[in-house]
Structures are given as structure tokens and as C-alpha cells.
GROMACS .gro file of C-alpha atoms in nm:
model
  221
    1ALA     CA    1   1.653   1.530   0.404
    2PRO     CA    2   1.321   1.573   0.602
    3ALA     CA    3   1.233   1.234   0.477
    4LEU     CA    4   1.551   1.057   0.586
    5ALA     CA    5   1.559   1.204   0.891
    6LEU     CA    6   1.215   1.107   1.010
    7ALA     CA    7   1.299   0.748   0.911
    8ARG     CA    8   1.596   0.740   1.147
    9ARG     CA    9   1.390   0.885   1.426
   10LEU     CA   10   1.164   0.613   1.354
   11ALA     CA   11   1.369   0.302   1.201
   12LYS     CA   12   1.360   0.122   1.521
   13LEU     CA   13   0.947   0.138   1.566
   14SER     CA   14   0.906   0.045   1.207
   15GLY     CA   15   0.960  -0.228   1.048
   16MET     CA   16   0.914  -0.077   0.647
   17PHE     CA   17   0.861   0.272   0.533
   18LYS     CA   18   0.650   0.360   0.245
   19ILE     CA   19   0.795   0.574  -0.048
   20GLY     CA   20   0.503   0.715  -0.251
   21SER     CA   21   0.486   0.933  -0.586
   22GLN     CA   22   0.583   1.269  -0.397
   23LEU     CA   23   0.880   1.141  -0.249
   24PHE     CA   24   1.007   0.924  -0.536
   25THR     CA   25   0.959   1.216  -0.780
   26ALA     CA   26   1.174   1.456  -0.593
   27GLU     CA   27   1.439   1.199  -0.505
   28GLY     CA   28   1.420   0.902  -0.756
   29HIS     CA   29   1.614   0.588  -0.656
   30ARG     CA   30   1.822   0.746  -0.398
   31ALA     CA   31   1.542   0.767  -0.168
   32VAL     CA   32   1.525   0.366  -0.191
   33GLU     CA   33   1.916   0.348  -0.145
   34ARG     CA   34   1.942   0.576   0.155
   35ILE     CA   35   1.634   0.460   0.378
   36ALA     CA   36   1.650   0.128   0.302
   37ALA     CA   37   2.052   0.151   0.431
   38LEU     CA   38   1.875   0.212   0.749
   39GLY     CA   39   1.811  -0.176   0.786
   40THR     CA   40   1.419  -0.144   0.709
   41ARG     CA   41   1.215  -0.285   0.445
   42ILE     CA   42   1.083  -0.060   0.137
   43PHE     CA   43   0.716  -0.037   0.034
   44LEU     CA   44   0.744   0.119  -0.306
   45ASP     CA   45   0.397   0.263  -0.350
   46LEU     CA   46   0.376   0.413  -0.696
   47LYS     CA   47   0.057   0.273  -0.819
   48PHE     CA   48   0.177   0.173  -1.183
   49HIS     CA   49  -0.130   0.204  -1.405
   50ASP     CA   50  -0.046   0.199  -1.815
   51ILE     CA   51  -0.040  -0.049  -2.083
   52PRO     CA   52   0.107  -0.372  -2.024
   53ASN     CA   53   0.418  -0.366  -2.163
   54THR     CA   54   0.510  -0.010  -2.004
   55VAL     CA   55   0.398  -0.156  -1.613
   56ALA     CA   56   0.609  -0.494  -1.701
   57GLY     CA   57   0.915  -0.239  -1.739
   58ALA     CA   58   0.832   0.003  -1.434
   59VAL     CA   59   0.797  -0.309  -1.222
   60ARG     CA   60   1.110  -0.490  -1.353
   61GLU     CA   61   1.291  -0.134  -1.235
   62ALA     CA   62   1.140  -0.134  -0.903
   63ALA     CA   63   1.219  -0.501  -0.822
   64ARG     CA   64   1.612  -0.437  -0.934
   65LEU     CA   65   1.579  -0.146  -0.632
   66GLY     CA   66   1.572  -0.412  -0.379
   67VAL     CA   67   1.198  -0.309  -0.249
   68PHE     CA   68   1.002  -0.551  -0.019
   69MET     CA   69   0.652  -0.457  -0.156
   70LEU     CA   70   0.518  -0.260  -0.459
   71THR     CA   71   0.164  -0.155  -0.634
   72VAL     CA   72  -0.016  -0.166  -0.932
   73HIS     CA   73  -0.338  -0.058  -1.002
   74ALA     CA   74  -0.610  -0.323  -1.022
   75SER     CA   75  -0.795  -0.116  -1.270
   76GLY     CA   76  -0.526  -0.145  -1.507
   77GLY     CA   77  -0.706  -0.516  -1.583
   78GLY     CA   78  -0.602  -0.850  -1.609
   79ALA     CA   79  -0.344  -0.814  -1.894
   80MET     CA   80  -0.145  -0.572  -1.726
   81MET     CA   81  -0.167  -0.735  -1.387
   82ARG     CA   82  -0.038  -1.047  -1.577
   83ALA     CA   83   0.257  -0.838  -1.733
   84ALA     CA   84   0.353  -0.738  -1.421
   85ALA     CA   85   0.336  -1.071  -1.203
   86GLU     CA   86   0.577  -1.195  -1.500
   87ALA     CA   87   0.821  -0.867  -1.470
   88VAL     CA   88   0.857  -0.868  -1.109
   89GLN     CA   89   1.049  -1.211  -1.101
   90SER     CA   90   1.280  -1.124  -1.374
   91GLY     CA   91   1.379  -0.811  -1.214
   92ALA     CA   92   1.408  -0.949  -0.858
   93ARG     CA   93   1.766  -0.956  -0.686
   94ASP     CA   94   1.870  -1.244  -0.533
   95ALA     CA   95   1.601  -1.469  -0.636
   96GLU     CA   96   1.396  -1.284  -0.394
   97ARG     CA   97   1.110  -1.122  -0.546
   98PRO     CA   98   0.889  -0.864  -0.400
   99ILE     CA   99   0.540  -0.882  -0.297
  100ILE     CA  100   0.352  -0.744  -0.548
  101LEU     CA  101  -0.036  -0.560  -0.467
  102ALA     CA  102  -0.293  -0.473  -0.653
  103VAL     CA  103  -0.439  -0.104  -0.540
  104THR     CA  104  -0.815  -0.154  -0.525
  105LEU     CA  105  -1.012   0.178  -0.446
  106LEU     CA  106  -0.858   0.497  -0.312
  107THR     CA  107  -0.940   0.565   0.009
  108SER     CA  108  -1.076   0.926  -0.039
  109LEU     CA  109  -1.349   0.794  -0.244
  110ASP     CA  110  -1.679   0.719  -0.142
  111ARG     CA  111  -1.973   0.543  -0.296
  112ALA     CA  112  -2.106   0.846  -0.430
  113ALA     CA  113  -1.803   0.901  -0.634
  114LEU     CA  114  -1.788   0.520  -0.746
  115GLN     CA  115  -2.117   0.545  -0.859
  116ARG     CA  116  -2.183   0.890  -1.003
  117GLU     CA  117  -1.868   0.962  -1.111
  118LEU     CA  118  -1.676   0.642  -1.213
  119HIS     CA  119  -2.042   0.504  -1.324
  120VAL     CA  120  -1.969   0.155  -1.083
  121PRO     CA  121  -2.254  -0.012  -1.000
  122LEU     CA  122  -2.146  -0.233  -0.717
  123SER     CA  123  -2.100  -0.135  -0.381
  124ILE     CA  124  -1.749  -0.045  -0.261
  125GLU     CA  125  -1.703  -0.384  -0.073
  126GLY     CA  126  -1.807  -0.540  -0.356
  127HIS     CA  127  -1.594  -0.355  -0.629
  128ALA     CA  128  -1.295  -0.446  -0.398
  129LEU     CA  129  -1.383  -0.785  -0.357
  130HIS     CA  130  -1.389  -0.805  -0.749
  131LEU     CA  131  -1.059  -0.616  -0.823
  132ALA     CA  132  -0.865  -0.828  -0.581
  133GLN     CA  133  -1.001  -1.177  -0.723
  134LEU     CA  134  -0.886  -1.025  -1.086
  135ALA     CA  135  -0.570  -0.949  -0.918
  136ARG     CA  136  -0.556  -1.299  -0.778
  137ALA     CA  137  -0.618  -1.460  -1.096
  138ALA     CA  138  -0.326  -1.281  -1.263
  139GLY     CA  139  -0.097  -1.401  -1.042
  140LEU     CA  140  -0.014  -1.103  -0.790
  141ASP     CA  141   0.028  -1.151  -0.444
  142GLY     CA  142  -0.227  -0.906  -0.233
  143SER     CA  143  -0.417  -0.622  -0.235
  144VAL     CA  144  -0.417  -0.251  -0.079
  145ALA     CA  145  -0.789  -0.200   0.028
  146SER     CA  146  -0.928   0.049   0.307
  147PRO     CA  147  -0.982  -0.122   0.655
  148ARG     CA  148  -1.386  -0.144   0.564
  149GLU     CA  149  -1.314  -0.390   0.277
  150ALA     CA  150  -1.052  -0.588   0.444
  151GLY     CA  151  -1.286  -0.845   0.617
  152ALA     CA  152  -1.450  -0.921   0.293
  153ILE     CA  153  -1.129  -0.945   0.101
  154ARG     CA  154  -0.996  -1.185   0.369
  155ASN     CA  155  -1.295  -1.394   0.381
  156GLY     CA  156  -1.309  -1.410  -0.032
  157LEU     CA  157  -0.946  -1.470  -0.071
  158GLY     CA  158  -0.844  -1.638   0.242
  159PRO     CA  159  -0.563  -1.625   0.455
  160GLU     CA  160  -0.242  -1.632   0.229
  161TRP     CA  161  -0.354  -1.329   0.036
  162VAL     CA  162  -0.176  -1.025   0.153
  163ILE     CA  163  -0.385  -0.705   0.301
  164VAL     CA  164  -0.256  -0.376   0.275
  165THR     CA  165  -0.457  -0.094   0.465
  166PRO     CA  166  -0.428   0.242   0.428
  167GLY     CA  167  -0.685   0.479   0.583
  168VAL     CA  168  -0.541   0.396   0.950
  169ARG     CA  169  -0.658   0.641   1.180
  170PRO     CA  170  -0.634   0.652   1.554
  171ALA     CA  171  -0.939   0.699   1.733
  172GLY     CA  172  -0.986   1.088   1.784
  173SER     CA  173  -0.731   1.186   1.517
  174VAL     CA  174  -0.867   1.391   1.212
  175GLN     CA  175  -0.926   1.197   0.898
  176TYR     CA  176  -0.801   1.443   0.656
  177ASP     CA  177  -0.896   1.323   0.276
  178GLN     CA  178  -0.933   0.937   0.358
  179VAL     CA  179  -1.308   0.896   0.388
  180ARG     CA  180  -1.314   0.527   0.447
  181ALA     CA  181  -1.084   0.517   0.772
  182ALA     CA  182  -1.068   0.289   1.065
  183THR     CA  183  -0.871   0.251   1.377
  184PRO     CA  184  -0.531   0.043   1.415
  185ALA     CA  185  -0.728  -0.219   1.615
  186ALA     CA  186  -1.034  -0.251   1.394
  187ALA     CA  187  -0.781  -0.289   1.087
  188VAL     CA  188  -0.574  -0.570   1.247
  189ARG     CA  189  -0.914  -0.741   1.305
  190ALA     CA  190  -1.062  -0.690   0.983
  191GLY     CA  191  -0.775  -0.882   0.829
  192ALA     CA  192  -0.491  -0.671   0.755
  193ASN     CA  193  -0.157  -0.773   0.720
  194TYR     CA  194   0.022  -0.439   0.724
  195LEU     CA  195  -0.086  -0.096   0.842
  196VAL     CA  196   0.002   0.251   0.648
  197VAL     CA  197  -0.007   0.533   0.888
  198GLY     CA  198   0.093   0.857   0.738
  199ARG     CA  199   0.019   1.195   0.878
  200PRO     CA  200  -0.107   1.105   1.212
  201ILE     CA  201   0.286   1.004   1.279
  202THR     CA  202   0.453   1.247   1.020
  203GLN     CA  203   0.258   1.579   1.144
  204ALA     CA  204   0.256   1.474   1.530
  205PRO     CA  205   0.444   1.670   1.757
  206ASP     CA  206   0.657   1.383   1.837
  207PRO     CA  207   0.642   1.108   1.573
  208ALA     CA  208   0.784   0.838   1.768
  209GLU     CA  209   0.548   0.841   2.047
  210ALA     CA  210   0.266   0.869   1.795
  211ALA     CA  211   0.432   0.551   1.615
  212LEU     CA  212   0.452   0.344   1.968
  213SER     CA  213   0.128   0.431   2.035
  214ILE     CA  214   0.016   0.319   1.690
  215LEU     CA  215   0.203  -0.033   1.753
  216GLU     CA  216   0.011  -0.071   2.096
  217ALA     CA  217  -0.323   0.002   1.918
  218MET     CA  218  -0.254  -0.306   1.687
  219HIS     CA  219  -0.147  -0.515   1.911
  220GLU     CA  220  -0.479  -0.447   2.111
  221GLY     CA  221  -0.642  -0.546   1.779
   0.00000   0.00000   0.00000
């Protein structure tokens, strides 16, 4: 109910709402249906990451919900992403399939975590670009990457590749657990097609005013 109430307040300002794992776990497909009924698109961000057959089944069911975009983890590998790309078409309604995106690196990770904990020798930018290239080869439409890697991905994969950037924080705002953040204007200049903004809006005293301010900053970018 709180999510739906907030969506009603922001429906005229936002062209799309992201439904993540917390809300979907609590409400299931009802969350998608009730928020979509407001006339906005849905970005289903569940970051599927499993064996190819399991991910294919999950993607097929997500496509049947009529969402506009959905996500899988690029680190699941090429076979998993190819299975997702094939499944999204078979599950789509009215022959209009969702955009399917590969999550490259979570914006809560920094270079130390990438190298010391995950044992990835590449830089964050280099690894994100590699995963995006792997996703394109598998037949996906775009990738989710922080604003700091968006420029390299745009240059490497060209204008048709869809880039969605989380970790967007207005100037002077708290970053929370997003260690690779940037302002809305910087994210747009880096080449992002879509910006994901959560707590700077949802936790603002006036969410609608905060959303409008971010839209203005995006236009400046």
C-alpha cells in the first residue's frame, strides 16, 4: 500500500517505476499489475541469476506480466544470458517483448571489493565493459551500470545499446551504500538512457518536489 500510494503521487512525473526484490517478494505480481494500472511502465529489477533453464523460466514469466524492462546478472555467463534472450520473446504479450538488461556490477562494490573479494583483476570500468560486451553477444538489449562506467560502455557498444544507471544522487545528497554514484546531469552526459533514483525521492520530505528537481537536473545534462 505505501508503494502504491507513492506511485500515485509520482505517476505524472515518472514515466516508469522500478519494482525490486523487496516489493516483489512482499506483493508478487500484484505489485506489477496495480502500479501498471496507473498508466506507467514497469522496470522489473529482480536480477535473475541461476542456471540457464531456471533463468529462462523466470524471464518467460516476467515477460508475461507485460513489464517494459527486466534484468538478469551478466555474471551468470553467456549461456544463461542467451537462454534469457530466447525466453523473453516466447513469454511476451502482444508481440512486444520487454527490454532485457544485464546487470554488470552492483553500485555498492568498489575496486577493493572487486579485486580482493571477487578476485577480478580488471578495473571496474574494464570489467563492466567486458560484461556488457558479453551480454550483447548473448542477444541482450542493454546493461545496468553505474554512471562512472556508462561512458566507456556507450563508447564501446554504440548508440543502440540501452544503458540504465542506478547510483544517481543529486548534488549534496547522501550516497548511502552507493559507492559509485554521480549526479543526474553527469549520468545523462555519460550516455545513460534511463536513470534509477530511489531514496533521494522516496525518503524526501516532498517526493514530488524531489522528483521534479531531478528531472530538471537531467535536462541540464
